[in-house]
């Protein structure tokens, strides 16, 4: 099943259409929060006497890149702002906004961290 990064973050319900021996069937699947690409989950009792195994694939996101539980995003600022410092608003995947402070004399390509705003960890 291919899902978005937001679906992996939030979890929720998805509809899956499958072809069975008795014909097509529509199944509601609960997507767990924090699911990773390649994770497989068993869904018992959703097919006629069988088990459905779903392997998740996650679509690339335009803004965020996932590395484990970390979410990375690029944000461009000018060289002048690196020299004198600045603040900017940053929106997380959950929709929360944070004011991020860039200290004066910050080096290019510096990584800034907003703790606790990455992916949920499945089953924790």
mmCIF file with all atom_site columns, N, CA, C and O in Angstrom, residues 16-67:
data_model
loop_
_atom_site.group_PDB
_atom_site.id
_atom_site.type_symbol
_atom_site.label_atom_id
_atom_site.label_alt_id
_atom_site.label_comp_id
_atom_site.label_asym_id
_atom_site.label_entity_id
_atom_site.label_seq_id
_atom_site.pdbx_PDB_ins_code
_atom_site.Cartn_x
_atom_site.Cartn_y
_atom_site.Cartn_z
_atom_site.occupancy
_atom_site.B_iso_or_equiv
_atom_site.pdbx_formal_charge
_atom_site.auth_seq_id
_atom_site.auth_comp_id
_atom_site.auth_asym_id
_atom_site.auth_atom_id
_atom_site.pdbx_PDB_model_num
ATOM 1   N N  . UNK A 1 16 ? -8.716  -0.054  0.987  1.00 0.00 ? 16 UNK A N  1
ATOM 2   C CA . UNK A 1 16 ? -7.929  -0.887  0.094  1.00 0.00 ? 16 UNK A CA 1
ATOM 3   C C  . UNK A 1 16 ? -8.882  -1.774  -0.697 1.00 0.00 ? 16 UNK A C  1
ATOM 4   O O  . UNK A 1 16 ? -9.768  -2.411  -0.130 1.00 0.00 ? 16 UNK A O  1
ATOM 5   N N  . UNK A 1 17 ? -8.714  -1.778  -2.012 1.00 0.00 ? 17 UNK A N  1
ATOM 6   C CA . UNK A 1 17 ? -9.527  -2.644  -2.871 1.00 0.00 ? 17 UNK A CA 1
ATOM 7   C C  . UNK A 1 17 ? -8.675  -3.831  -3.284 1.00 0.00 ? 17 UNK A C  1
ATOM 8   O O  . UNK A 1 17 ? -7.576  -3.663  -3.813 1.00 0.00 ? 17 UNK A O  1
ATOM 9   N N  . UNK A 1 18 ? -9.179  -5.036  -3.009 1.00 0.00 ? 18 UNK A N  1
ATOM 10  C CA . UNK A 1 18 ? -8.450  -6.249  -3.353 1.00 0.00 ? 18 UNK A CA 1
ATOM 11  C C  . UNK A 1 18 ? -9.343  -7.178  -4.168 1.00 0.00 ? 18 UNK A C  1
ATOM 12  O O  . UNK A 1 18 ? -10.566 -7.154  -4.043 1.00 0.00 ? 18 UNK A O  1
ATOM 13  N N  . UNK A 1 19 ? -8.698  -7.985  -4.981 1.00 0.00 ? 19 UNK A N  1
ATOM 14  C CA . UNK A 1 19 ? -9.411  -8.986  -5.766 1.00 0.00 ? 19 UNK A CA 1
ATOM 15  C C  . UNK A 1 19 ? -9.272  -10.323 -5.050 1.00 0.00 ? 19 UNK A C  1
ATOM 16  O O  . UNK A 1 19 ? -8.164  -10.782 -4.798 1.00 0.00 ? 19 UNK A O  1
ATOM 17  N N  . UNK A 1 20 ? -10.384 -10.939 -4.680 1.00 0.00 ? 20 UNK A N  1
ATOM 18  C CA . UNK A 1 20 ? -10.373 -12.240 -4.022 1.00 0.00 ? 20 UNK A CA 1
ATOM 19  C C  . UNK A 1 20 ? -10.944 -13.283 -4.972 1.00 0.00 ? 20 UNK A C  1
ATOM 20  O O  . UNK A 1 20 ? -11.420 -12.950 -6.067 1.00 0.00 ? 20 UNK A O  1
ATOM 21  N N  . UNK A 1 21 ? -10.944 -14.521 -4.547 1.00 0.00 ? 21 UNK A N  1
ATOM 22  C CA . UNK A 1 21 ? -11.508 -15.592 -5.379 1.00 0.00 ? 21 UNK A CA 1
ATOM 23  C C  . UNK A 1 21 ? -13.004 -15.407 -5.583 1.00 0.00 ? 21 UNK A C  1
ATOM 24  O O  . UNK A 1 21 ? -13.558 -15.868 -6.574 1.00 0.00 ? 21 UNK A O  1
ATOM 25  N N  . UNK A 1 22 ? -13.640 -14.730 -4.644 1.00 0.00 ? 22 UNK A N  1
ATOM 26  C CA . UNK A 1 22 ? -15.093 -14.499 -4.757 1.00 0.00 ? 22 UNK A CA 1
ATOM 27  C C  . UNK A 1 22 ? -15.414 -13.156 -5.400 1.00 0.00 ? 22 UNK A C  1
ATOM 28  O O  . UNK A 1 22 ? -16.572 -12.791 -5.495 1.00 0.00 ? 22 UNK A O  1
ATOM 29  N N  . UNK A 1 23 ? -14.386 -12.429 -5.826 1.00 0.00 ? 23 UNK A N  1
ATOM 30  C CA . UNK A 1 23 ? -14.609 -11.142 -6.480 1.00 0.00 ? 23 UNK A CA 1
ATOM 31  C C  . UNK A 1 23 ? -13.931 -10.003 -5.739 1.00 0.00 ? 23 UNK A C  1
ATOM 32  O O  . UNK A 1 23 ? -13.241 -10.217 -4.742 1.00 0.00 ? 23 UNK A O  1
ATOM 33  N N  . UNK A 1 24 ? -14.151 -8.782  -6.227 1.00 0.00 ? 24 UNK A N  1
ATOM 34  C CA . UNK A 1 24 ? -13.502 -7.629  -5.580 1.00 0.00 ? 24 UNK A CA 1
ATOM 35  C C  . UNK A 1 24 ? -14.077 -7.360  -4.191 1.00 0.00 ? 24 UNK A C  1
ATOM 36  O O  . UNK A 1 24 ? -15.246 -7.627  -3.923 1.00 0.00 ? 24 UNK A O  1
ATOM 37  N N  . UNK A 1 25 ? -13.209 -6.855  -3.333 1.00 0.00 ? 25 UNK A N  1
ATOM 38  C CA . UNK A 1 25 ? -13.619 -6.549  -1.964 1.00 0.00 ? 25 UNK A CA 1
ATOM 39  C C  . UNK A 1 25 ? -12.963 -5.256  -1.522 1.00 0.00 ? 25 UNK A C  1
ATOM 40  O O  . UNK A 1 25 ? -11.795 -5.009  -1.825 1.00 0.00 ? 25 UNK A O  1
ATOM 41  N N  . UNK A 1 26 ? -13.706 -4.440  -0.798 1.00 0.00 ? 26 UNK A N  1
ATOM 42  C CA . UNK A 1 26 ? -13.197 -3.189  -0.242 1.00 0.00 ? 26 UNK A CA 1
ATOM 43  C C  . UNK A 1 26 ? -12.945 -3.415  1.247  1.00 0.00 ? 26 UNK A C  1
ATOM 44  O O  . UNK A 1 26 ? -13.828 -3.874  1.971  1.00 0.00 ? 26 UNK A O  1
ATOM 45  N N  . UNK A 1 27 ? -11.732 -3.083  1.692  1.00 0.00 ? 27 UNK A N  1
ATOM 46  C CA . UNK A 1 27 ? -11.324 -3.330  3.077  1.00 0.00 ? 27 UNK A CA 1
ATOM 47  C C  . UNK A 1 27 ? -10.832 -2.033  3.687  1.00 0.00 ? 27 UNK A C  1
ATOM 48  O O  . UNK A 1 27 ? -10.076 -1.283  3.066  1.00 0.00 ? 27 UNK A O  1
ATOM 49  N N  . UNK A 1 28 ? -11.262 -1.760  4.913  1.00 0.00 ? 28 UNK A N  1
ATOM 50  C CA . UNK A 1 28 ? -10.758 -0.615  5.664  1.00 0.00 ? 28 UNK A CA 1
ATOM 51  C C  . UNK A 1 28 ? -9.535  -1.058  6.457  1.00 0.00 ? 28 UNK A C  1
ATOM 52  O O  . UNK A 1 28 ? -9.594  -2.029  7.207  1.00 0.00 ? 28 UNK A O  1
ATOM 53  N N  . UNK A 1 29 ? -8.434  -0.349  6.271  1.00 0.00 ? 29 UNK A N  1
ATOM 54  C CA . UNK A 1 29 ? -7.161  -0.670  6.919  1.00 0.00 ? 29 UNK A CA 1
ATOM 55  C C  . UNK A 1 29 ? -6.799  0.451   7.883  1.00 0.00 ? 29 UNK A C  1
ATOM 56  O O  . UNK A 1 29 ? -6.849  1.622   7.524  1.00 0.00 ? 29 UNK A O  1
ATOM 57  N N  . UNK A 1 30 ? -6.435  0.088   9.110  1.00 0.00 ? 30 UNK A N  1
ATOM 58  C CA . UNK A 1 30 ? -5.927  1.068   10.064 1.00 0.00 ? 30 UNK A CA 1
ATOM 59  C C  . UNK A 1 30 ? -4.425  1.183   9.877  1.00 0.00 ? 30 UNK A C  1
ATOM 60  O O  . UNK A 1 30 ? -3.680  0.229   10.123 1.00 0.00 ? 30 UNK A O  1
ATOM 61  N N  . UNK A 1 31 ? -3.974  2.360   9.431  1.00 0.00 ? 31 UNK A N  1
ATOM 62  C CA . UNK A 1 31 ? -2.549  2.616   9.232  1.00 0.00 ? 31 UNK A CA 1
ATOM 63  C C  . UNK A 1 31 ? -1.963  3.033   10.581 1.00 0.00 ? 31 UNK A C  1
ATOM 64  O O  . UNK A 1 31 ? -2.418  4.010   11.177 1.00 0.00 ? 31 UNK A O  1
ATOM 65  N N  . UNK A 1 32 ? -0.962  2.313   11.085 1.00 0.00 ? 32 UNK A N  1
ATOM 66  C CA . UNK A 1 32 ? -0.368  2.679   12.370 1.00 0.00 ? 32 UNK A CA 1
ATOM 67  C C  . UNK A 1 32 ? 0.482   3.946   12.266 1.00 0.00 ? 32 UNK A C  1
ATOM 68  O O  . UNK A 1 32 ? 1.136   4.175   11.251 1.00 0.00 ? 32 UNK A O  1
ATOM 69  N N  . UNK A 1 33 ? 0.472   4.754   13.321 1.00 0.00 ? 33 UNK A N  1
ATOM 70  C CA . UNK A 1 33 ? 1.339   5.936   13.371 1.00 0.00 ? 33 UNK A CA 1
ATOM 71  C C  . UNK A 1 33 ? 2.794   5.494   13.395 1.00 0.00 ? 33 UNK A C  1
ATOM 72  O O  . UNK A 1 33 ? 3.150   4.555   14.084 1.00 0.00 ? 33 UNK A O  1
ATOM 73  N N  . UNK A 1 34 ? 3.618   6.176   12.597 1.00 0.00 ? 34 UNK A N  1
ATOM 74  C CA . UNK A 1 34 ? 5.050   5.899   12.610 1.00 0.00 ? 34 UNK A CA 1
ATOM 75  C C  . UNK A 1 34 ? 5.478   4.767   11.691 1.00 0.00 ? 34 UNK A C  1
ATOM 76  O O  . UNK A 1 34 ? 6.644   4.387   11.714 1.00 0.00 ? 34 UNK A O  1
ATOM 77  N N  . UNK A 1 35 ? 4.563   4.240   10.877 1.00 0.00 ? 35 UNK A N  1
ATOM 78  C CA . UNK A 1 35 ? 4.914   3.147   9.974  1.00 0.00 ? 35 UNK A CA 1
ATOM 79  C C  . UNK A 1 35 ? 6.043   3.602   9.045  1.00 0.00 ? 35 UNK A C  1
ATOM 80  O O  . UNK A 1 35 ? 6.117   4.764   8.664  1.00 0.00 ? 35 UNK A O  1
ATOM 81  N N  . UNK A 1 36 ? 6.948   2.681   8.739  1.00 0.00 ? 36 UNK A N  1
ATOM 82  C CA . UNK A 1 36 ? 8.081   2.981   7.863  1.00 0.00 ? 36 UNK A CA 1
ATOM 83  C C  . UNK A 1 36 ? 7.949   2.205   6.559  1.00 0.00 ? 36 UNK A C  1
ATOM 84  O O  . UNK A 1 36 ? 7.279   1.167   6.515  1.00 0.00 ? 36 UNK A O  1
ATOM 85  N N  . UNK A 1 37 ? 8.618   2.698   5.532  1.00 0.00 ? 37 UNK A N  1
ATOM 86  C CA . UNK A 1 37 ? 8.616   2.009   4.242  1.00 0.00 ? 37 UNK A CA 1
ATOM 87  C C  . UNK A 1 37 ? 9.159   0.599   4.432  1.00 0.00 ? 37 UNK A C  1
ATOM 88  O O  . UNK A 1 37 ? 10.179  0.400   5.089  1.00 0.00 ? 37 UNK A O  1
ATOM 89  N N  . UNK A 1 38 ? 8.464   -0.369  3.883  1.00 0.00 ? 38 UNK A N  1
ATOM 90  C CA . UNK A 1 38 ? 8.876   -1.761  3.994  1.00 0.00 ? 38 UNK A CA 1
ATOM 91  C C  . UNK A 1 38 ? 8.261   -2.503  5.162  1.00 0.00 ? 38 UNK A C  1
ATOM 92  O O  . UNK A 1 38 ? 8.321   -3.729  5.216  1.00 0.00 ? 38 UNK A O  1
ATOM 93  N N  . UNK A 1 39 ? 7.653   -1.781  6.119  1.00 0.00 ? 39 UNK A N  1
ATOM 94  C CA . UNK A 1 39 ? 6.987   -2.450  7.236  1.00 0.00 ? 39 UNK A CA 1
ATOM 95  C C  . UNK A 1 39 ? 5.823   -3.278  6.717  1.00 0.00 ? 39 UNK A C  1
ATOM 96  O O  . UNK A 1 39 ? 5.093   -2.851  5.822  1.00 0.00 ? 39 UNK A O  1
ATOM 97  N N  . UNK A 1 40 ? 5.659   -4.465  7.283  1.00 0.00 ? 40 UNK A N  1
ATOM 98  C CA . UNK A 1 40 ? 4.545   -5.335  6.916  1.00 0.00 ? 40 UNK A CA 1
ATOM 99  C C  . UNK A 1 40 ? 3.682   -5.588  8.143  1.00 0.00 ? 40 UNK A C  1
ATOM 100 O O  . UNK A 1 40 ? 4.203   -5.825  9.230  1.00 0.00 ? 40 UNK A O  1
ATOM 101 N N  . UNK A 1 41 ? 2.364   -5.512  7.942  1.00 0.00 ? 41 UNK A N  1
ATOM 102 C CA . UNK A 1 41 ? 1.426   -5.754  9.022  1.00 0.00 ? 41 UNK A CA 1
ATOM 103 C C  . UNK A 1 41 ? 0.391   -6.778  8.581  1.00 0.00 ? 41 UNK A C  1
ATOM 104 O O  . UNK A 1 41 ? -0.063  -6.757  7.436  1.00 0.00 ? 41 UNK A O  1
ATOM 105 N N  . UNK A 1 42 ? 0.021   -7.667  9.507  1.00 0.00 ? 42 UNK A N  1
ATOM 106 C CA . UNK A 1 42 ? -1.004  -8.675  9.250  1.00 0.00 ? 42 UNK A CA 1
ATOM 107 C C  . UNK A 1 42 ? -2.344  -8.147  9.730  1.00 0.00 ? 42 UNK A C  1
ATOM 108 O O  . UNK A 1 42 ? -2.441  -7.593  10.827 1.00 0.00 ? 42 UNK A O  1
ATOM 109 N N  . UNK A 1 43 ? -3.354  -8.334  8.896  1.00 0.00 ? 43 UNK A N  1
ATOM 110 C CA . UNK A 1 43 ? -4.720  -7.970  9.245  1.00 0.00 ? 43 UNK A CA 1
ATOM 111 C C  . UNK A 1 43 ? -5.549  -9.245  9.192  1.00 0.00 ? 43 UNK A C  1
ATOM 112 O O  . UNK A 1 43 ? -5.823  -9.774  8.123  1.00 0.00 ? 43 UNK A O  1
ATOM 113 N N  . UNK A 1 44 ? -5.910  -9.746  10.368 1.00 0.00 ? 44 UNK A N  1
ATOM 114 C CA . UNK A 1 44 ? -6.659  -10.998 10.481 1.00 0.00 ? 44 UNK A CA 1
ATOM 115 C C  . UNK A 1 44 ? -8.155  -10.726 10.298 1.00 0.00 ? 44 UNK A C  1
ATOM 116 O O  . UNK A 1 44 ? -8.670  -9.705  10.722 1.00 0.00 ? 44 UNK A O  1
ATOM 117 N N  . UNK A 1 45 ? -8.828  -11.669 9.659  1.00 0.00 ? 45 UNK A N  1
ATOM 118 C CA . UNK A 1 45 ? -10.281 -11.622 9.574  1.00 0.00 ? 45 UNK A CA 1
ATOM 119 C C  . UNK A 1 45 ? -10.857 -10.615 8.599  1.00 0.00 ? 45 UNK A C  1
ATOM 120 O O  . UNK A 1 45 ? -12.063 -10.393 8.603  1.00 0.00 ? 45 UNK A O  1
ATOM 121 N N  . UNK A 1 46 ? -10.030 -9.977  7.792  1.00 0.00 ? 46 UNK A N  1
ATOM 122 C CA . UNK A 1 46 ? -10.571 -8.999  6.843  1.00 0.00 ? 46 UNK A CA 1
ATOM 123 C C  . UNK A 1 46 ? -10.893 -9.640  5.500  1.00 0.00 ? 46 UNK A C  1
ATOM 124 O O  . UNK A 1 46 ? -11.657 -9.101  4.718  1.00 0.00 ? 46 UNK A O  1
ATOM 125 N N  . UNK A 1 47 ? -10.311 -10.789 5.235  1.00 0.00 ? 47 UNK A N  1
ATOM 126 C CA . UNK A 1 47 ? -10.623 -11.549 4.024  1.00 0.00 ? 47 UNK A CA 1
ATOM 127 C C  . UNK A 1 47 ? -11.392 -12.794 4.414  1.00 0.00 ? 47 UNK A C  1
ATOM 128 O O  . UNK A 1 47 ? -11.347 -13.233 5.562  1.00 0.00 ? 47 UNK A O  1
ATOM 129 N N  . UNK A 1 48 ? -12.058 -13.396 3.455  1.00 0.00 ? 48 UNK A N  1
ATOM 130 C CA . UNK A 1 48 ? -12.846 -14.600 3.715  1.00 0.00 ? 48 UNK A CA 1
ATOM 131 C C  . UNK A 1 48 ? -11.940 -15.735 4.179  1.00 0.00 ? 48 UNK A C  1
ATOM 132 O O  . UNK A 1 48 ? -11.353 -16.449 3.363  1.00 0.00 ? 48 UNK A O  1
ATOM 133 N N  . UNK A 1 49 ? -11.818 -15.898 5.489  1.00 0.00 ? 49 UNK A N  1
ATOM 134 C CA . UNK A 1 49 ? -11.039 -16.986 6.051  1.00 0.00 ? 49 UNK A CA 1
ATOM 135 C C  . UNK A 1 49 ? -9.537  -16.861 5.872  1.00 0.00 ? 49 UNK A C  1
ATOM 136 O O  . UNK A 1 49 ? -8.820  -17.835 6.038  1.00 0.00 ? 49 UNK A O  1
ATOM 137 N N  . UNK A 1 50 ? -9.056  -15.692 5.535  1.00 0.00 ? 50 UNK A N  1
ATOM 138 C CA . UNK A 1 50 ? -7.624  -15.536 5.309  1.00 0.00 ? 50 UNK A CA 1
ATOM 139 C C  . UNK A 1 50 ? -7.050  -14.335 6.025  1.00 0.00 ? 50 UNK A C  1
ATOM 140 O O  . UNK A 1 50 ? -7.756  -13.549 6.646  1.00 0.00 ? 50 UNK A O  1
ATOM 141 N N  . UNK A 1 51 ? -5.750  -14.217 5.906  1.00 0.00 ? 51 UNK A N  1
ATOM 142 C CA . UNK A 1 51 ? -5.019  -13.104 6.500  1.00 0.00 ? 51 UNK A CA 1
ATOM 143 C C  . UNK A 1 51 ? -4.496  -12.219 5.389  1.00 0.00 ? 51 UNK A C  1
ATOM 144 O O  . UNK A 1 51 ? -3.960  -12.708 4.400  1.00 0.00 ? 51 UNK A O  1
ATOM 145 N N  . UNK A 1 52 ? -4.654  -10.926 5.574  1.00 0.00 ? 52 UNK A N  1
ATOM 146 C CA . UNK A 1 52 ? -4.129  -9.956  4.613  1.00 0.00 ? 52 UNK A CA 1
ATOM 147 C C  . UNK A 1 52 ? -2.831  -9.400  5.174  1.00 0.00 ? 52 UNK A C  1
ATOM 148 O O  . UNK A 1 52 ? -2.774  -8.958  6.324  1.00 0.00 ? 52 UNK A O  1
ATOM 149 N N  . UNK A 1 53 ? -1.761  -9.451  4.369  1.00 0.00 ? 53 UNK A N  1
ATOM 150 C CA . UNK A 1 53 ? -0.485  -8.860  4.767  1.00 0.00 ? 53 UNK A CA 1
ATOM 151 C C  . UNK A 1 53 ? -0.272  -7.633  3.887  1.00 0.00 ? 53 UNK A C  1
ATOM 152 O O  . UNK A 1 53 ? -0.263  -7.734  2.666  1.00 0.00 ? 53 UNK A O  1
ATOM 153 N N  . UNK A 1 54 ? -0.115  -6.487  4.538  1.00 0.00 ? 54 UNK A N  1
ATOM 154 C CA . UNK A 1 54 ? 0.074   -5.224  3.824  1.00 0.00 ? 54 UNK A CA 1
ATOM 155 C C  . UNK A 1 54 ? 1.498   -4.750  4.057  1.00 0.00 ? 54 UNK A C  1
ATOM 156 O O  . UNK A 1 54 ? 1.948   -4.657  5.202  1.00 0.00 ? 54 UNK A O  1
ATOM 157 N N  . UNK A 1 55 ? 2.199   -4.459  2.963  1.00 0.00 ? 55 UNK A N  1
ATOM 158 C CA . UNK A 1 55 ? 3.526   -3.855  3.050  1.00 0.00 ? 55 UNK A CA 1
ATOM 159 C C  . UNK A 1 55 ? 3.384   -2.392  2.653  1.00 0.00 ? 55 UNK A C  1
ATOM 160 O O  . UNK A 1 55 ? 2.789   -2.081  1.625  1.00 0.00 ? 55 UNK A O  1
ATOM 161 N N  . UNK A 1 56 ? 3.917   -1.502  3.479  1.00 0.00 ? 56 UNK A N  1
ATOM 162 C CA . UNK A 1 56 ? 3.763   -0.066  3.252  1.00 0.00 ? 56 UNK A CA 1
ATOM 163 C C  . UNK A 1 56 ? 4.921   0.505   2.449  1.00 0.00 ? 56 UNK A C  1
ATOM 164 O O  . UNK A 1 56 ? 6.082   0.162   2.663  1.00 0.00 ? 56 UNK A O  1
ATOM 165 N N  . UNK A 1 57 ? 4.582   1.368   1.539  1.00 0.00 ? 57 UNK A N  1
ATOM 166 C CA . UNK A 1 57 ? 5.521   2.194   0.775  1.00 0.00 ? 57 UNK A CA 1
ATOM 167 C C  . UNK A 1 57 ? 5.125   3.633   1.035  1.00 0.00 ? 57 UNK A C  1
ATOM 168 O O  . UNK A 1 57 ? 3.937   3.952   1.104  1.00 0.00 ? 57 UNK A O  1
ATOM 169 N N  . UNK A 1 58 ? 6.103   4.504   1.173  1.00 0.00 ? 58 UNK A N  1
ATOM 170 C CA . UNK A 1 58 ? 5.811   5.907   1.487  1.00 0.00 ? 58 UNK A CA 1
ATOM 171 C C  . UNK A 1 58 ? 6.278   6.782   0.337  1.00 0.00 ? 58 UNK A C  1
ATOM 172 O O  . UNK A 1 58 ? 7.439   6.702   -0.089 1.00 0.00 ? 58 UNK A O  1
ATOM 173 N N  . UNK A 1 59 ? 5.358   7.609   -0.154 1.00 0.00 ? 59 UNK A N  1
ATOM 174 C CA . UNK A 1 59 ? 5.663   8.510   -1.266 1.00 0.00 ? 59 UNK A CA 1
ATOM 175 C C  . UNK A 1 59 ? 6.671   9.560   -0.824 1.00 0.00 ? 59 UNK A C  1
ATOM 176 O O  . UNK A 1 59 ? 6.636   10.017  0.327  1.00 0.00 ? 59 UNK A O  1
ATOM 177 N N  . UNK A 1 60 ? 7.556   9.976   -1.716 1.00 0.00 ? 60 UNK A N  1
ATOM 178 C CA . UNK A 1 60 ? 8.453   11.082  -1.386 1.00 0.00 ? 60 UNK A CA 1
ATOM 179 C C  . UNK A 1 60 ? 7.643   12.346  -1.083 1.00 0.00 ? 60 UNK A C  1
ATOM 180 O O  . UNK A 1 60 ? 6.587   12.573  -1.662 1.00 0.00 ? 60 UNK A O  1
ATOM 181 N N  . UNK A 1 61 ? 8.137   13.140  -0.163 1.00 0.00 ? 61 UNK A N  1
ATOM 182 C CA . UNK A 1 61 ? 7.465   14.377  0.251  1.00 0.00 ? 61 UNK A CA 1
ATOM 183 C C  . UNK A 1 61 ? 8.191   15.561  -0.370 1.00 0.00 ? 61 UNK A C  1
ATOM 184 O O  . UNK A 1 61 ? 9.407   15.518  -0.559 1.00 0.00 ? 61 UNK A O  1
ATOM 185 N N  . UNK A 1 62 ? 7.454   16.604  -0.686 1.00 0.00 ? 62 UNK A N  1
ATOM 186 C CA . UNK A 1 62 ? 8.062   17.782  -1.302 1.00 0.00 ? 62 UNK A CA 1
ATOM 187 C C  . UNK A 1 62 ? 8.931   18.584  -0.333 1.00 0.00 ? 62 UNK A C  1
ATOM 188 O O  . UNK A 1 62 ? 9.915   19.202  -0.731 1.00 0.00 ? 62 UNK A O  1
ATOM 189 N N  . UNK A 1 63 ? 8.593   18.576  0.952  1.00 0.00 ? 63 UNK A N  1
ATOM 190 C CA . UNK A 1 63 ? 9.298   19.418  1.926  1.00 0.00 ? 63 UNK A CA 1
ATOM 191 C C  . UNK A 1 63 ? 10.204  18.620  2.870  1.00 0.00 ? 63 UNK A C  1
ATOM 192 O O  . UNK A 1 63 ? 11.280  19.082  3.220  1.00 0.00 ? 63 UNK A O  1
ATOM 193 N N  . UNK A 1 64 ? 9.762   17.438  3.282  1.00 0.00 ? 64 UNK A N  1
ATOM 194 C CA . UNK A 1 64 ? 10.475  16.691  4.312  1.00 0.00 ? 64 UNK A CA 1
ATOM 195 C C  . UNK A 1 64 ? 11.106  15.421  3.757  1.00 0.00 ? 64 UNK A C  1
ATOM 196 O O  . UNK A 1 64 ? 10.562  14.776  2.880  1.00 0.00 ? 64 UNK A O  1
ATOM 197 N N  . UNK A 1 65 ? 12.265  15.080  4.331  1.00 0.00 ? 65 UNK A N  1
ATOM 198 C CA . UNK A 1 65 ? 12.925  13.809  4.058  1.00 0.00 ? 65 UNK A CA 1
ATOM 199 C C  . UNK A 1 65 ? 12.990  13.057  5.377  1.00 0.00 ? 65 UNK A C  1
ATOM 200 O O  . UNK A 1 65 ? 13.388  13.620  6.401  1.00 0.00 ? 65 UNK A O  1
ATOM 201 N N  . UNK A 1 66 ? 12.603  11.799  5.360  1.00 0.00 ? 66 UNK A N  1
ATOM 202 C CA . UNK A 1 66 ? 12.601  11.005  6.581  1.00 0.00 ? 66 UNK A CA 1
ATOM 203 C C  . UNK A 1 66 ? 13.887  10.202  6.691  1.00 0.00 ? 66 UNK A C  1
ATOM 204 O O  . UNK A 1 66 ? 14.305  9.545   5.742  1.00 0.00 ? 66 UNK A O  1
ATOM 205 N N  . UNK A 1 67 ? 14.501  10.254  7.872  1.00 0.00 ? 67 UNK A N  1
ATOM 206 C CA . UNK A 1 67 ? 15.651  9.409   8.213  1.00 0.00 ? 67 UNK A CA 1
ATOM 207 C C  . UNK A 1 67 ? 15.365  8.808   9.579  1.00 0.00 ? 67 UNK A C  1
ATOM 208 O O  . UNK A 1 67 ? 15.592  9.451   10.607 1.00 0.00 ? 67 UNK A O  1
#
